[in-house]
Amino acid sequence: MDLTKVIRKNILALAPYSCARDEFKGEASVFIDANESPYENGVNRYPDPLQHEVKVLLSQLKKVSEVQIFLGNGSDEAIDLVYRIFCEPRIDNVVAIAPSYGMYKVCADVNDVEYRSASLTDDFQLDLSAISSKVDDKTKVLWICSPNNPSGNAFSLNELEELVRCYNNLVVVVDEAYIDFSDKGTMLSLLDKYDNLIVLQTFSKAWGQAAIRCGIAYASPEIIMYFNRVKYPYNINVLTQQAAIRALSQPQVHDRHVEEILSGREILRILLGSLPIVEHIYPSDANFLLVRVKIQGMDAAKSADHVYHYLQNKGIIVRNRTRVHLCQGCLRITVGTPEENSTLYETLKTI
Ligand SMILES: *Cc1c(COP(=O)(O)O)cnc(C)c1O
């Protein structure tokens, strides 16, 4: 891919802000270059702008190079940066599968970039002709989420690779926020093969670190260089970097929690499947189930609203997705602890 054809002119020309800590590489004992407070309290110094320690650990764990990693203030920052780097407002467009994660559209609107939805099939599979009918010469980005939120299913690596290969003159972003819960595999091993691929992952789900706000974009060193140029200099604060390092140093905790969520998911599937108000539970490669409910005498949307409000009144909050494309009658339910799963089940029984 010729990057100069997909990157906005102003971004290609950008001279990055150079912070004090960017310019100095080496050993020193007196730091009087950044107008910080000299009184040590653990947070008086600016953090590492390129988060070297976090990236070393991620690089070992994920078998990618450090220069293929960008860390953002949540995946949200990476999503927003994709628009700011590649999409000329009111000229370029992006194409995304529907239904999918809401932030792709929010960031398109904020950046004044046209957002085109390509419907999945009724059973949430990729519809290649729907995608190709939306792509034109002003399309810069294709958004794919796998495992997809809110449908829960992952797409096959073969199909995803086909998209990356076929749309080699635009950027294909595969959002893998839920990849740890899937057995379909990550796209990360394809990074070296395709320089138009961006893979998003996050500390917010399987790593159990939603509050630290840390998302990850993996891409070619060239694309990562533009992410680094456009981001705020100190976008990841030191407390977040420390928490990320702590989490990455205990992969066995991550692995145990993933195992527990996966067995919880199958137990929850069986429990919910036994309820007469549950009409369908979609296959899931994530840490949630998309569940279609139906209450006698009510249409799909009414049924979902009724169950949603019933649970809410009992202090149980699920995500009502009934007004989302292809999700009529559906609630999205996150797998909780075994106790939370059974509380949900016992409460649903009383409807
Ligand atoms: C939860 C989620 C994320 C994570 O976003 P963060 O900003 O990293 O918390 C990203 N993508 C999808 C599809 C999600 O559902």
Coordinates of C-alpha atoms and ligand atoms in Angstrom, one line a residue:
M1 CA 0.0 0.0 0.0
D2 CA 1.2 3.5 -0.8
L3 CA 0.7 5.2 2.5
T4 CA 0.9 8.7 1.0
K5 CA -2.3 7.9 -0.9
V6 CA -4.3 7.1 2.3
I7 CA -2.9 9.6 4.8
R8 CA -4.3 13.1 4.9
K9 CA -2.0 15.7 3.4
N10 CA -1.8 17.8 6.6
I11 CA -0.8 14.7 8.6
L12 CA 1.9 13.7 6.1
A13 CA 3.4 17.2 6.4
L14 CA 3.1 17.3 10.2
A15 CA 6.2 18.1 12.3
P16 CA 5.4 16.3 15.6
Y17 CA 5.6 18.2 18.9
S18 CA 8.9 17.3 20.4
C19 CA 8.7 17.0 24.2
A20 CA 11.7 17.3 26.4
R21 CA 11.9 13.6 27.1
D22 CA 11.8 12.8 23.4
E23 CA 15.0 14.7 22.7
F24 CA 17.1 13.1 25.4
K25 CA 18.2 9.5 25.2
G26 CA 20.8 8.2 27.7
E27 CA 21.7 8.2 31.4
A28 CA 21.4 11.3 33.6
S29 CA 20.8 12.2 37.2
V30 CA 19.6 15.8 37.1
F31 CA 16.4 16.4 35.1
I32 CA 15.8 20.1 34.9
D33 CA 14.6 20.1 31.3
A34 CA 10.8 19.9 31.7
N35 CA 9.8 22.4 34.4
E36 CA 8.6 19.6 36.6
S37 CA 8.6 19.7 40.4
P38 CA 11.8 18.3 41.7
Y39 CA 10.1 16.9 44.8
E40 CA 9.8 13.1 44.3
N41 CA 6.3 11.7 45.2
G42 CA 6.0 9.0 42.6
V43 CA 4.1 11.1 40.0
N44 CA 6.0 14.4 39.8
R45 CA 7.8 13.5 36.6
Y46 CA 6.1 13.3 33.1
P47 CA 5.5 9.7 32.0
D48 CA 7.4 7.9 29.2
P49 CA 5.7 9.3 26.1
L50 CA 6.2 6.1 24.2
Q51 CA 5.5 3.7 27.1
H52 CA 8.6 1.6 26.5
E53 CA 8.2 -0.8 29.4
V54 CA 4.6 -1.7 28.6
K55 CA 5.5 -2.2 25.0
V56 CA 8.4 -4.5 25.8
L57 CA 6.0 -6.8 27.7
L58 CA 3.3 -6.7 25.1
S59 CA 5.9 -7.3 22.4
Q60 CA 7.1 -10.5 24.1
L61 CA 3.5 -11.7 24.9
K62 CA 2.1 -11.0 21.4
K63 CA 5.2 -11.8 19.3
V64 CA 5.2 -8.4 17.5
S65 CA 7.8 -5.7 17.4
E66 CA 7.7 -2.8 19.7
V67 CA 7.5 -0.4 16.8
Q68 CA 4.3 -2.1 15.7
I69 CA 2.5 -1.1 18.9
F70 CA 0.6 2.1 19.8
L71 CA -1.0 2.6 23.2
G72 CA -4.0 4.9 23.4
N73 CA -6.3 6.3 26.1
G74 CA -8.6 3.4 25.6
S75 CA -9.3 1.9 22.1
D76 CA -11.4 5.0 21.8
E77 CA -8.3 7.1 21.2
A78 CA -7.0 4.7 18.6
I79 CA -10.4 4.8 16.8
D80 CA -10.5 8.6 16.8
L81 CA -6.9 8.8 15.6
V82 CA -7.7 6.5 12.6
Y83 CA -10.2 9.2 11.4
R84 CA -7.8 12.1 12.1
I85 CA -4.9 10.4 10.3
F86 CA -6.7 8.9 7.3
C87 CA -10.0 10.7 6.6
E88 CA -10.4 14.1 5.1
P89 CA -13.6 15.6 6.7
R90 CA -16.5 15.9 4.3
I91 CA -14.6 14.2 1.5
D92 CA -13.5 10.8 2.5
N93 CA -15.8 8.0 3.9
V94 CA -15.5 4.8 5.9
V95 CA -17.4 1.6 5.6
A96 CA -18.3 -0.5 8.7
I97 CA -20.2 -3.7 9.3
A98 CA -23.7 -3.3 10.9
P99 CA -24.5 -4.0 13.6
S100 CA -21.2 -3.2 15.3
Y101 CA -19.5 -1.1 18.0
G102 CA -21.0 2.4 18.3
M103 CA -17.8 4.3 18.7
Y104 CA -16.9 3.9 15.0
K105 CA -19.9 6.0 14.1
V106 CA -19.5 8.5 17.0
C107 CA -15.9 9.3 16.0
A108 CA -17.0 9.5 12.3
D109 CA -19.6 12.1 13.3
V110 CA -17.2 14.1 15.5
N111 CA -14.7 14.2 12.6
D112 CA -17.3 15.0 10.0
V113 CA -16.5 11.9 8.0
E114 CA -19.2 10.0 6.1
Y115 CA -20.0 6.6 7.7
R116 CA -21.4 3.8 5.5
S117 CA -23.0 0.7 7.1
A118 CA -22.7 -2.6 5.3
S119 CA -25.2 -5.0 6.8
L120 CA -24.2 -8.4 8.0
T121 CA -26.4 -11.3 7.0
D122 CA -29.4 -12.2 9.3
D123 CA -27.1 -14.6 11.2
F124 CA -24.4 -12.0 11.6
Q125 CA -22.0 -13.3 9.0
L126 CA -19.9 -11.1 6.7
D127 CA -21.7 -10.1 3.4
L128 CA -18.9 -9.4 1.0
S129 CA -21.2 -8.0 -1.7
A130 CA -22.8 -5.6 0.9
I131 CA -19.3 -4.3 1.7
S132 CA -18.1 -4.0 -1.9
S133 CA -21.3 -2.1 -2.8
K134 CA -20.4 0.6 -0.2
V135 CA -16.7 1.0 -1.0
D136 CA -15.7 3.6 -3.5
D137 CA -12.6 5.6 -4.4
K138 CA -13.2 7.9 -1.4
T139 CA -13.3 5.1 1.1
K140 CA -10.3 5.2 3.4
V141 CA -11.1 2.7 6.2
L142 CA -13.0 -0.5 6.6
W143 CA -14.1 -1.3 10.2
I144 CA -14.5 -4.9 11.1
C145 CA -15.1 -6.0 14.7
S146 CA -14.2 -9.7 15.5
P147 CA -15.6 -11.1 17.8
N148 CA -18.2 -8.6 16.9
N149 CA -20.1 -6.4 19.4
P150 CA -23.1 -6.8 19.9
S151 CA -23.6 -10.1 17.9
G152 CA -20.8 -11.9 19.8
N153 CA -19.5 -14.0 16.9
A154 CA -16.0 -14.0 15.4
F155 CA -15.3 -14.2 11.7
S156 CA -12.9 -16.8 10.3
L157 CA -9.3 -15.7 9.8
N158 CA -9.5 -16.7 6.2
E159 CA -12.4 -14.4 5.5
L160 CA -10.8 -11.5 7.3
E161 CA -7.5 -12.0 5.5
E162 CA -9.4 -12.1 2.2
L163 CA -10.8 -8.6 3.1
V164 CA -7.4 -7.2 4.0
R165 CA -5.9 -8.6 0.8
C166 CA -8.8 -7.5 -1.4
Y167 CA -9.0 -4.0 0.0
N168 CA -5.3 -3.4 -0.2
N169 CA -5.6 0.3 -1.1
L170 CA -7.5 1.2 2.1
V171 CA -6.9 0.6 5.8
V172 CA -8.7 -2.4 7.2
V173 CA -9.1 -2.2 11.0
V174 CA -10.0 -5.4 12.8
D175 CA -11.1 -4.6 16.4
E176 CA -10.2 -7.6 18.6
A177 CA -11.4 -6.2 21.9
Y178 CA -12.9 -9.7 22.7
I179 CA -10.2 -11.9 21.1
D180 CA -9.1 -13.5 24.3
F181 CA -12.5 -15.2 24.6
S182 CA -12.4 -16.6 21.0
D183 CA -10.9 -19.8 19.6
K184 CA -10.9 -18.4 16.0
G185 CA -7.5 -16.7 16.5
T186 CA -6.0 -13.3 16.2
M187 CA -5.0 -11.4 13.0
L188 CA -1.7 -10.3 14.7
S189 CA 0.4 -12.9 12.8
L190 CA -0.7 -11.2 9.5
L191 CA 0.8 -7.8 10.5
D192 CA 4.1 -8.5 8.7
K193 CA 2.3 -9.6 5.6
Y194 CA -0.2 -6.7 5.2
D195 CA 0.8 -3.0 5.8
N196 CA -2.8 -1.9 5.4
L197 CA -3.9 -3.9 8.5
I198 CA -4.6 -2.3 11.9
V199 CA -5.5 -4.7 14.8
L200 CA -7.1 -3.1 17.9
Q201 CA -7.0 -4.8 21.3
T202 CA -7.6 -3.5 24.8
F203 CA -6.9 -3.8 28.5
S204 CA -10.6 -3.2 29.2
K205 CA -12.1 -6.7 28.8
A206 CA -10.1 -9.9 29.5
W207 CA -7.3 -8.1 31.3
G208 CA -9.8 -6.7 33.8
Q209 CA -8.4 -3.1 33.5
A210 CA -11.3 -1.0 32.1
A211 CA -10.7 1.8 34.5
I212 CA -7.1 2.4 33.5
R213 CA -8.1 3.4 30.0
C214 CA -5.6 1.7 27.8
G215 CA -6.2 0.4 24.3
I216 CA -3.7 -1.0 21.8
A217 CA -3.3 -0.6 18.1
Y218 CA -1.0 -3.0 16.2
A219 CA 0.1 -2.0 12.7
S220 CA 3.1 -1.5 10.4
P221 CA 5.9 0.7 11.8
E222 CA 5.0 3.4 9.3
I223 CA 1.4 3.6 10.5
I224 CA 2.4 3.5 14.1
M225 CA 4.8 6.4 13.4
Y226 CA 1.8 8.5 12.3
F227 CA -0.2 7.5 15.4
N228 CA 2.7 8.7 17.5
R229 CA 2.9 12.0 15.7
V230 CA -0.7 12.8 16.1
K231 CA -1.4 11.6 19.6
Y232 CA -1.0 13.9 22.7
P233 CA 2.6 13.7 23.8
Y234 CA 1.8 12.1 27.2
N235 CA -1.4 10.3 26.3
I236 CA -0.9 7.4 28.7
N237 CA -0.4 8.5 32.3
V238 CA 2.1 6.9 34.7
L239 CA -0.5 5.2 36.9
T240 CA -2.0 3.6 33.8
Q241 CA 1.4 2.4 32.6
Q242 CA 2.1 0.9 36.0
A243 CA -1.2 -0.9 36.1
A244 CA -0.7 -2.2 32.6
I245 CA 2.8 -3.5 33.5
R246 CA 1.3 -5.2 36.7
A247 CA -1.4 -6.9 34.6
L248 CA 1.0 -8.0 31.9
S249 CA 3.3 -9.4 34.5
Q250 CA 0.6 -11.8 35.8
P251 CA -0.7 -13.5 32.6
Q252 CA -1.8 -16.5 34.7
V253 CA -4.4 -14.3 36.4
H254 CA -5.7 -13.2 32.9
D255 CA -5.7 -16.8 31.7
R256 CA -7.6 -18.1 34.8
H257 CA -10.2 -15.3 34.5
V258 CA -10.7 -16.1 30.8
E259 CA -11.2 -19.8 31.6
E260 CA -13.8 -18.9 34.3
I261 CA -15.6 -16.6 31.9
L262 CA -15.7 -19.2 29.2
S263 CA -17.1 -21.9 31.5
G264 CA -19.5 -19.3 32.9
R265 CA -20.6 -18.5 29.4
E266 CA -21.6 -22.1 28.6
I267 CA -23.4 -22.5 32.0
L268 CA -25.3 -19.2 31.3
R269 CA -26.2 -20.5 27.9
I270 CA -27.7 -23.6 29.3
L271 CA -29.5 -21.8 32.1
L272 CA -31.0 -19.1 29.8
G273 CA -31.8 -21.7 27.1
S274 CA -34.1 -23.5 29.6
L275 CA -36.3 -20.4 30.0
P276 CA -39.5 -20.1 28.0
I277 CA -39.0 -16.4 27.4
V278 CA -35.7 -17.0 25.7
E279 CA -36.3 -17.5 22.0
H280 CA -32.8 -17.7 20.8
I281 CA -29.2 -17.4 22.1
Y282 CA -26.7 -16.5 19.4
P283 CA -23.3 -18.2 19.2
S284 CA -20.7 -16.3 21.1
D285 CA -16.9 -16.0 20.9
A286 CA -16.9 -13.1 23.4
N287 CA -17.7 -12.6 27.1
F288 CA -21.3 -11.9 26.5
L289 CA -24.4 -13.5 25.0
L290 CA -26.8 -11.9 22.6
V291 CA -30.2 -13.2 23.7
R292 CA -33.5 -12.8 21.9
V293 CA -36.5 -12.8 24.2
K294 CA -40.2 -13.2 23.5
I295 CA -43.1 -12.7 25.8
Q296 CA -46.5 -14.0 24.8
G297 CA -48.7 -11.3 23.5
M298 CA -45.9 -8.8 23.0
D299 CA -43.9 -8.1 19.8
A300 CA -40.1 -8.4 19.8
A301 CA -39.2 -4.9 20.8
K302 CA -41.9 -4.8 23.6
S303 CA -40.6 -8.1 24.9
A304 CA -37.0 -6.9 25.1
D305 CA -38.1 -3.6 26.7
H306 CA -40.3 -5.5 29.2
V307 CA -37.5 -7.9 30.3
Y308 CA -35.0 -5.1 30.3
H309 CA -37.1 -3.0 32.7
Y310 CA -38.1 -6.0 34.8
L311 CA -34.4 -6.7 35.4
Q312 CA -33.6 -3.1 36.0
N313 CA -36.3 -2.9 38.7
K314 CA -34.5 -5.8 40.4
G315 CA -31.2 -4.1 40.2
I316 CA -29.8 -6.0 37.3
I317 CA -28.6 -4.0 34.3
V318 CA -28.2 -5.6 30.9
R319 CA -27.8 -3.9 27.5
N320 CA -31.0 -3.5 25.6
R321 CA -30.1 -3.9 21.9
T322 CA -33.6 -4.2 20.5
R323 CA -33.4 -0.9 18.4
V324 CA -30.1 -2.0 16.8
H325 CA -30.0 -3.2 13.2
L326 CA -30.8 -7.0 13.1
C327 CA -31.1 -7.2 16.9
Q328 CA -34.9 -6.8 17.3
G329 CA -35.9 -8.4 20.6
C330 CA -32.4 -8.8 21.8
L331 CA -30.6 -8.1 25.1
R332 CA -26.8 -8.3 25.4
I333 CA -25.8 -9.9 28.6
T334 CA -22.2 -9.9 29.9
V335 CA -21.0 -13.1 31.6
G336 CA -20.6 -12.3 35.3
T337 CA -19.4 -14.3 38.3
P338 CA -21.1 -17.6 38.9
E339 CA -23.2 -15.8 41.6
E340 CA -24.2 -13.0 39.2
N341 CA -25.1 -15.5 36.5
S342 CA -27.4 -17.5 38.8
T343 CA -29.0 -14.3 40.2
L344 CA -29.8 -13.3 36.6
Y345 CA -31.3 -16.7 36.0
E346 CA -33.3 -16.9 39.2
T347 CA -34.7 -13.4 38.5
L348 CA -35.6 -14.2 34.8
K349 CA -37.5 -17.3 36.1
T350 CA -39.9 -15.0 38.0
I351 CA -41.1 -13.1 34.9
Ligands
LIG1 C1 -15.3 -2.7 24.9 C2 -14.9 -2.5 23.5 C3 -13.7 -1.8 23.2 C4 -12.8 -1.3 24.3 O1 -12.8 0.1 24.3 P1 -11.8 0.8 25.4 O2 -11.8 2.2 24.9 O3 -10.4 0.2 25.1 O4 -12.3 0.5 26.7 C5 -13.2 -1.7 21.9 N1 -14.0 -2.2 20.9 C6 -15.1 -2.9 21.1 C7 -15.9 -3.5 20.0 C8 -15.6 -3.0 22.4 O5 -16.8 -3.7 22.6

